[in-house]
Short mmCIF file of C-alpha atoms and ligand atoms in Angstrom, two decimals:
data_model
loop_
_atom_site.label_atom_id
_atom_site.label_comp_id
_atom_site.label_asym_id
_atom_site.label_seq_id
_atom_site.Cartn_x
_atom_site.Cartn_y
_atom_site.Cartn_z
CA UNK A 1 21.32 -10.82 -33.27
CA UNK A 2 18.13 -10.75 -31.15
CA UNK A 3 15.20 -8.03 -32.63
CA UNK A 4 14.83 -4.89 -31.24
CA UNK A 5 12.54 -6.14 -28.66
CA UNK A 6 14.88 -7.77 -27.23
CA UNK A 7 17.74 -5.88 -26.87
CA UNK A 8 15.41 -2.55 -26.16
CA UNK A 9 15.29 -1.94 -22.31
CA UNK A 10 12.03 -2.36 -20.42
CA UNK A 11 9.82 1.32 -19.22
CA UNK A 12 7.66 1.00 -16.87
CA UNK A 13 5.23 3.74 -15.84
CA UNK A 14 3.38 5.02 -12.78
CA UNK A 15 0.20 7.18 -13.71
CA UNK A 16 -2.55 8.66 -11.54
CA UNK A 17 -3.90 12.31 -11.40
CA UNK A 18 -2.15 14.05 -10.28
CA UNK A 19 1.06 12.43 -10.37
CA UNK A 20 3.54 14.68 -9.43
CA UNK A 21 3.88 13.88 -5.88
CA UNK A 22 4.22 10.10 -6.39
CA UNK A 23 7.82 9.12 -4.76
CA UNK A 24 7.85 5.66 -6.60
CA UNK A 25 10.13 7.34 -9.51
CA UNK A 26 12.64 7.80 -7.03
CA UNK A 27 12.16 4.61 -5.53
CA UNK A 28 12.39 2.49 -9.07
CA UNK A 29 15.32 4.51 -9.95
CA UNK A 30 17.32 4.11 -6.88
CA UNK A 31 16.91 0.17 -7.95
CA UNK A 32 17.48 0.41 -11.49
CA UNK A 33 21.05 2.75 -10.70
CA UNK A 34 21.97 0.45 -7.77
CA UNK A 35 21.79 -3.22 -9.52
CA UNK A 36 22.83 -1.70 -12.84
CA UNK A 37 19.60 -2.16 -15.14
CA UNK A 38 19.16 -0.54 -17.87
CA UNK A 39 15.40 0.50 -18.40
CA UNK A 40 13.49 3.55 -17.32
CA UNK A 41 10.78 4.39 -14.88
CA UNK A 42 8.75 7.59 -14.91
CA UNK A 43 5.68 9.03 -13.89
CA UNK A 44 2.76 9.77 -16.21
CA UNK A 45 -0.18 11.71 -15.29
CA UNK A 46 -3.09 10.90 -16.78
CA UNK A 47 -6.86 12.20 -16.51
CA UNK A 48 -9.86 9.42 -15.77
CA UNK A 49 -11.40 10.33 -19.36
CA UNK A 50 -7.89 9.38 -21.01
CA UNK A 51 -7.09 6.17 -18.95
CA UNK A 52 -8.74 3.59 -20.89
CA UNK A 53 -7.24 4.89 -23.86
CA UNK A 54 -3.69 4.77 -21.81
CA UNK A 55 -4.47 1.30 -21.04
CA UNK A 56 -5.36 0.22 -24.26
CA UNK A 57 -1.77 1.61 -26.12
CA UNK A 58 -0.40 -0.48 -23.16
CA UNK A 59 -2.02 -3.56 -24.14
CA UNK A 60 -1.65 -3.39 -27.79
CA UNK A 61 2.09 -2.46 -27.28
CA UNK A 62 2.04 1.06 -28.91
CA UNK A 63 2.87 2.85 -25.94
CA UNK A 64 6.20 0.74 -25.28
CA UNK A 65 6.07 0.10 -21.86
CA UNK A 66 6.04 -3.12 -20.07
CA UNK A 67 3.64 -2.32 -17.11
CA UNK A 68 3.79 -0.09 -14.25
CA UNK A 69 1.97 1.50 -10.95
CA UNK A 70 -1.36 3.00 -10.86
CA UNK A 71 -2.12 5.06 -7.79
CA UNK A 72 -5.07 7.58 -7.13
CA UNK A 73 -7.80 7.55 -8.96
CA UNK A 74 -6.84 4.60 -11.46
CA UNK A 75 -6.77 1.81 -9.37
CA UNK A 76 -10.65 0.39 -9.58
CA UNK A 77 -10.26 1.53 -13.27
CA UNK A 78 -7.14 -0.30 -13.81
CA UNK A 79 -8.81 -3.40 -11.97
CA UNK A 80 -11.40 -3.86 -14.51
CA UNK A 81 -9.48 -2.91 -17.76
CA UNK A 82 -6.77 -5.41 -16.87
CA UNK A 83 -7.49 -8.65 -18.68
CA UNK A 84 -6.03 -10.97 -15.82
CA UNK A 85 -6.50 -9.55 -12.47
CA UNK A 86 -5.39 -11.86 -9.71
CA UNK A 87 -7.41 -13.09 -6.34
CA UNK A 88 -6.13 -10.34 -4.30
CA UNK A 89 -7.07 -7.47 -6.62
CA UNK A 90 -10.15 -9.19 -7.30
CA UNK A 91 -11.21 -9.02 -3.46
CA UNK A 92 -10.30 -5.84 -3.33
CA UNK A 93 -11.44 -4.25 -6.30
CA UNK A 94 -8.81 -2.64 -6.93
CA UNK A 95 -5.36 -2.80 -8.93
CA UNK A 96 -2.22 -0.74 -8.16
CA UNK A 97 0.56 -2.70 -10.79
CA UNK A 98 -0.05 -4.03 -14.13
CA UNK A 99 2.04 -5.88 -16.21
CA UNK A 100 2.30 -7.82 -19.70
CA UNK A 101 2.65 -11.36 -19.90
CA UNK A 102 1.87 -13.11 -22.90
CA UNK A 103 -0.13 -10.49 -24.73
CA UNK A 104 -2.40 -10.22 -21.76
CA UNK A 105 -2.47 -7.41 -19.24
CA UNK A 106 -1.82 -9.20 -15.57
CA UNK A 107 -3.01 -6.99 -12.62
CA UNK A 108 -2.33 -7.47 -9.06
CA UNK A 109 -2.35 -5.41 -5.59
CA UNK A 110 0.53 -5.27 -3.67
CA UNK A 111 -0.38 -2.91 -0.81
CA UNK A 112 -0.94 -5.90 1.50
CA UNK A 113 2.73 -7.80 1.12
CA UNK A 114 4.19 -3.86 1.36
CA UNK A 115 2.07 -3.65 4.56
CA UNK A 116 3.24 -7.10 5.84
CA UNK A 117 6.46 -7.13 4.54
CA UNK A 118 7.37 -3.89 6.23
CA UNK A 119 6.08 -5.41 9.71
CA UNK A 120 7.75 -8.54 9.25
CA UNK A 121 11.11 -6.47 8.55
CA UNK A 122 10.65 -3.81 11.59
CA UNK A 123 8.97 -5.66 13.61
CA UNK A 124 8.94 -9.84 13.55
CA UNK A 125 6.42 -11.36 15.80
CA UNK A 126 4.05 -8.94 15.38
CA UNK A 127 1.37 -11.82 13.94
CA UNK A 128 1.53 -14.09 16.82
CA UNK A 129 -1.62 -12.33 17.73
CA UNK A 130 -5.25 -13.12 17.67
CA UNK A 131 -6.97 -9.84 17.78
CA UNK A 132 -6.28 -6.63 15.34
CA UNK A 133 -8.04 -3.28 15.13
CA UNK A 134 -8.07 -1.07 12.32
CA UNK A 135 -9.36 2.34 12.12
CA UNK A 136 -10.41 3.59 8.89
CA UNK A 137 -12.42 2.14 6.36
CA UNK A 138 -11.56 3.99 3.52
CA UNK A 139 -9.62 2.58 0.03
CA UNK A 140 -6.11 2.07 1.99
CA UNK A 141 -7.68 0.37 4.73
CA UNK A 142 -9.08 -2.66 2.29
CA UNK A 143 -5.63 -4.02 1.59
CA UNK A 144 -4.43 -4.19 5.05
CA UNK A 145 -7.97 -5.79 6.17
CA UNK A 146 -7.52 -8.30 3.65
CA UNK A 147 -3.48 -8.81 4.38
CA UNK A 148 -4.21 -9.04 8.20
CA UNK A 149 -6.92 -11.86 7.40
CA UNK A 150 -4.45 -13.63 5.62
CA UNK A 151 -1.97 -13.98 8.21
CA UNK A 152 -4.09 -15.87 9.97
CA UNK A 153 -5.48 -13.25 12.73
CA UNK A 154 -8.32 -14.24 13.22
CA UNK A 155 -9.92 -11.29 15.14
CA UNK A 156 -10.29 -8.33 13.03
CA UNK A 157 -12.05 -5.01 14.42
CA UNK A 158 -12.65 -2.11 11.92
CA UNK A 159 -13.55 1.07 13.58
CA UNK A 160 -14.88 4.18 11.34
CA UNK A 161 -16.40 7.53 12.29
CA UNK A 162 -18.96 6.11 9.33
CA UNK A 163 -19.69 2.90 10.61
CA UNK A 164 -21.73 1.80 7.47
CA UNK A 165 -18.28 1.89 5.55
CA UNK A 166 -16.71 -0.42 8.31
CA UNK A 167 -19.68 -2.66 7.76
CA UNK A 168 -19.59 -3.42 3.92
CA UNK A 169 -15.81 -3.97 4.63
CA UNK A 170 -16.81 -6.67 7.16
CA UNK A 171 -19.31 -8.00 4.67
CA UNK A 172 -16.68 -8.13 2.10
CA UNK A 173 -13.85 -9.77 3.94
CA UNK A 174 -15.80 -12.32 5.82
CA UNK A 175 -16.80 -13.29 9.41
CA UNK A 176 -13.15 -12.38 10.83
CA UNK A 177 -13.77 -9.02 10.25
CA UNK A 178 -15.94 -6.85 12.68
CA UNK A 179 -17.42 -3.30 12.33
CA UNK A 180 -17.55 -0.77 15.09
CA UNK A 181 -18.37 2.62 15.54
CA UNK A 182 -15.68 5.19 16.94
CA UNK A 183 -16.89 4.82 20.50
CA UNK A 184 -16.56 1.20 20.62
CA UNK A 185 -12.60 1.88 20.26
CA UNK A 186 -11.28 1.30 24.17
CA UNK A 187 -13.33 -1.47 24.18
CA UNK A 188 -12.63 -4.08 20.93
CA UNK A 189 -8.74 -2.68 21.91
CA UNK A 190 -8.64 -4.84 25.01
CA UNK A 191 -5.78 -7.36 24.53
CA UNK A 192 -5.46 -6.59 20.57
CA UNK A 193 -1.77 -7.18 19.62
CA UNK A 194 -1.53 -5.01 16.66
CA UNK A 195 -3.37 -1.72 16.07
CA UNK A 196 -3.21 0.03 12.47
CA UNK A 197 -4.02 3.38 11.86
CA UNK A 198 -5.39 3.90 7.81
CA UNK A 199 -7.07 7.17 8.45
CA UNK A 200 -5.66 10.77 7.72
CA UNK A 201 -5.69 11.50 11.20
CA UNK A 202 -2.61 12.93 11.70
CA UNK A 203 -1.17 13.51 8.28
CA UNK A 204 0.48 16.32 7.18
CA UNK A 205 0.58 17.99 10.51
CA UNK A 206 -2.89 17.62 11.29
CA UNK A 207 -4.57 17.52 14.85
CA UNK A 208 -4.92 13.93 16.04
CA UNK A 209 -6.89 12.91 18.68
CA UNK A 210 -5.58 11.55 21.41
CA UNK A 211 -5.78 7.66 22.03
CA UNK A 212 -5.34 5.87 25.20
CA UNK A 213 -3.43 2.83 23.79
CA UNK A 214 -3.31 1.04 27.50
CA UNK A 215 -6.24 -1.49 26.72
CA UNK A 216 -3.94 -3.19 23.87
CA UNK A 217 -1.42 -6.06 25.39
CA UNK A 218 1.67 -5.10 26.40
CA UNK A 219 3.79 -6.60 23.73
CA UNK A 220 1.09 -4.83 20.82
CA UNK A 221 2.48 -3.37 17.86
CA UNK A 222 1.33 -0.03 16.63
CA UNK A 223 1.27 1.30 13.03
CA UNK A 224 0.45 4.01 10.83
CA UNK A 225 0.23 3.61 7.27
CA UNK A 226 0.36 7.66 7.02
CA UNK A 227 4.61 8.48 6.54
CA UNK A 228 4.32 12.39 6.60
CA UNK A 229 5.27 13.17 8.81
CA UNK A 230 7.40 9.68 9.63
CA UNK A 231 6.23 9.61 13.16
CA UNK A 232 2.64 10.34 13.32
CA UNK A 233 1.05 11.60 16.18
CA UNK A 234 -0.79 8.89 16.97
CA UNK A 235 2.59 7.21 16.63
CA UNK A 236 4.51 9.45 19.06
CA UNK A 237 1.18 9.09 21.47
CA UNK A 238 1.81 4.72 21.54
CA UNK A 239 5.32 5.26 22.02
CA UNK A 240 5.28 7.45 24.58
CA UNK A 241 2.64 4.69 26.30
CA UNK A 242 5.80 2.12 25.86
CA UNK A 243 4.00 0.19 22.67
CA UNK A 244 6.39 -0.44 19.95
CA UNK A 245 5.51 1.40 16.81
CA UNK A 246 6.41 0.97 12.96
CA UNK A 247 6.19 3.87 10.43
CA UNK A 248 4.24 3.53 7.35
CA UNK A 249 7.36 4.17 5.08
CA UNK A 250 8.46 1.00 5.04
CA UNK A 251 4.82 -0.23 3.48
CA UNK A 252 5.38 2.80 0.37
CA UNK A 253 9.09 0.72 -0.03
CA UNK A 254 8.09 -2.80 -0.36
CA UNK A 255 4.81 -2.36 -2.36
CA UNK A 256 7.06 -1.42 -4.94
CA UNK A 257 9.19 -4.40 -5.39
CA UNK A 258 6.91 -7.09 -7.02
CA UNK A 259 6.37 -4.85 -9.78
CA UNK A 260 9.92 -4.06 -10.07
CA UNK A 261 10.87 -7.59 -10.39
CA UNK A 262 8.36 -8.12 -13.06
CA UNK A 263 9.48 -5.45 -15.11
CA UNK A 264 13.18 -5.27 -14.68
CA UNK A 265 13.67 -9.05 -13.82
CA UNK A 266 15.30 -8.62 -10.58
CA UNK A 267 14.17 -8.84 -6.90
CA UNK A 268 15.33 -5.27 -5.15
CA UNK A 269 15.96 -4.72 -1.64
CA UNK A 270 14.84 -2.18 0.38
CA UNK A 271 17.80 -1.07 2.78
CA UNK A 272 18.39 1.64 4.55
CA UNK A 273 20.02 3.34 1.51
CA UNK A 274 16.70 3.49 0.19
CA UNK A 275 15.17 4.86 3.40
CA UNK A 276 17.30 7.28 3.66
CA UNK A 277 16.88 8.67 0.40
CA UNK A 278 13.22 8.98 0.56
CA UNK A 279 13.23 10.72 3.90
CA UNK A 280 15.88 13.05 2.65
CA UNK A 281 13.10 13.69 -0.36
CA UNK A 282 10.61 14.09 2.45
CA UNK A 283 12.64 16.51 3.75
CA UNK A 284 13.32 18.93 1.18
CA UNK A 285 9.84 19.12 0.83
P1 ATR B 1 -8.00 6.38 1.69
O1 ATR B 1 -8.29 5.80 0.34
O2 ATR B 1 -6.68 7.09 1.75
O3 ATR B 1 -8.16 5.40 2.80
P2 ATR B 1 -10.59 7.61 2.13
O4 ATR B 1 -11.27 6.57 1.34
O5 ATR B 1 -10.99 9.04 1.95
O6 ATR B 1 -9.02 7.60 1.88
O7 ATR B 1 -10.68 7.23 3.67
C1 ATR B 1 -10.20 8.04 4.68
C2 ATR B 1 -10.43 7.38 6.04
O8 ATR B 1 -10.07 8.31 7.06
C3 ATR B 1 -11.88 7.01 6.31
O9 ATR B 1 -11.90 5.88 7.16
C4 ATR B 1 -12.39 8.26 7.01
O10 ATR B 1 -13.53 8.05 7.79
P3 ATR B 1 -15.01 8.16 7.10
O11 ATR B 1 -15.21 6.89 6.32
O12 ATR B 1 -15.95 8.29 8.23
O13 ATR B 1 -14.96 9.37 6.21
C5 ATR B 1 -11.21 8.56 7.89
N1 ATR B 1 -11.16 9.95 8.35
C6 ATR B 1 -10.77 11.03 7.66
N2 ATR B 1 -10.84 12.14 8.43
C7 ATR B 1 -11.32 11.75 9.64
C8 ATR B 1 -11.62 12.41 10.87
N3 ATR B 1 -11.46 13.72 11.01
N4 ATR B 1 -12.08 11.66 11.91
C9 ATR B 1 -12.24 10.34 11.79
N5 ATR B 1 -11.97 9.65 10.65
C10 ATR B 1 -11.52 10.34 9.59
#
């Protein structure tokens, strides 16, 4: 007979503040159901004053979970409290899934491989460029920066309306990585292969500007890391120019499934079951 340890069935958590409008519950649970694992997954919101002392039950095991997500505005938090961050989170400042291993808190961020993952599922080829251009330079836009770079691209623009936050992103991420203002945007597009948009432009049903896409190459990729609505209008705009486009769903889906294996011990997929589910979730809302 093994101790309760054991045989008890991993939780795993994701917190921020607020919470409530997190989808990765659904997400988690559609993988727990669907490969038959017993364990839980739920959201807990927690306020900036209380997260240290969240972090701390965590590590010294009285709060009974096994790790979890940390979204908005836990994540640099979570970085520093963890006691093993990785090389990614380190870069980036910034944690979004924790986990214990050994007695020690592990940290990592896994916005990058969703952002990668999801290209290299919807959209193959989409690296066998030299030149990328990024607009936004805000906390998103740092793990897709640093995920580009590691592909190998070796051309990275970052344009911001505030150029001085495109700048300390260039500092940060090396000489690959150029900063730009706004108006500089038709001209460090010329030939780029993939263009990402990591702004808020566009969310929610928001006004977007409109973007003449024509200076990219002809076989660019263009994506949005904004999924509500699913096809931004910066989206519709490059596919209406005959670009091919990816929606930033698929980045939310695969982001989750590192941490998933970690907790639950198996790697999940993320079909179109899964898609569909979230969009119908999207919907109702
Ligand atoms: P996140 O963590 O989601 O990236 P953020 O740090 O607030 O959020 O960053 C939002 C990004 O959208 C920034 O690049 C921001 O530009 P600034 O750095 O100049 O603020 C960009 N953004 C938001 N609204 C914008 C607008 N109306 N026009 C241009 N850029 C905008």
């Amino acid at each position: 007979m093994g101790d309760s340890r054991e045989t008890s069935a991993p939780n795993a958590f994701v917190t921020g503040y607020p919470v409530k409008h997190s989808r990765s519950p659904l997400i988690h649970g559609h993988w727990l159901r669907t490969l038959h694992l017993a364990g839980s997954y739920r959201a807990v919101e927690v306020t900036p004053e209380d997260f240290p002392a969240f972090i701390a039950g965590l590590k010294d095991g009285s709060s009974d979970f096994v790790g979890g997500n940390v979204t908005i505005p836990h994540k640099e938090m979570a970085f520093k409290l963890a006691d093993r961050p990785d090389d990614l989170s380190e870069e980036l400042g910034a944690s979004n899934t924790l986990w214990l291993e050994d007695g020690l808190l592990h940290a990592t961020n896994t916005d990058g491989r969703g952002f990668t993952a999801n290209l290299d599922e919807r959209q193959a080829g989409w690296d066998s460029t030299d030149r990328a251009v990024i607009l936004g330079a805000g906390g998103a836009s740092r793990a897709v920066i640093q995920a580009v770079r590691d592909r190998g691209i070796r051309e990275i623009h970052v344009i911001n309306r505030t150029v001085a936050r495109a700048r300390e992103l260039a500092d940060r991420f090396g000489p690959r990585v150029h900063a730009h203002p706004m108006p500089a945007l038709a001209e460090v597009m010329q030939g780029a292969g993939l263009f990402v948009n990591t702004t808020s432009l566009g969310m929610d049903g928001e006004e977007a500007p409109l973007i003449d896409f024509s200076p990219l190459a002809g076989n660019a990729v263009v994506t949005d890391i904004v999924y509500v609505p699913l096809k931004t209008p910066l989206l519709a705009q490059a596919e209406q120019q005959g670009f091919a486009i990816v929606d930033g769903l698929g980045m939310l889906l695969h982001q989750a499934a590192p941490g998933f294996e970690k907790w639950f011990g198996k790697r999940p997929k993320v079909d179109e079951m899964l898609r569909a589910l979230i969009i119908a979730d999207m919907d109702g809302h």
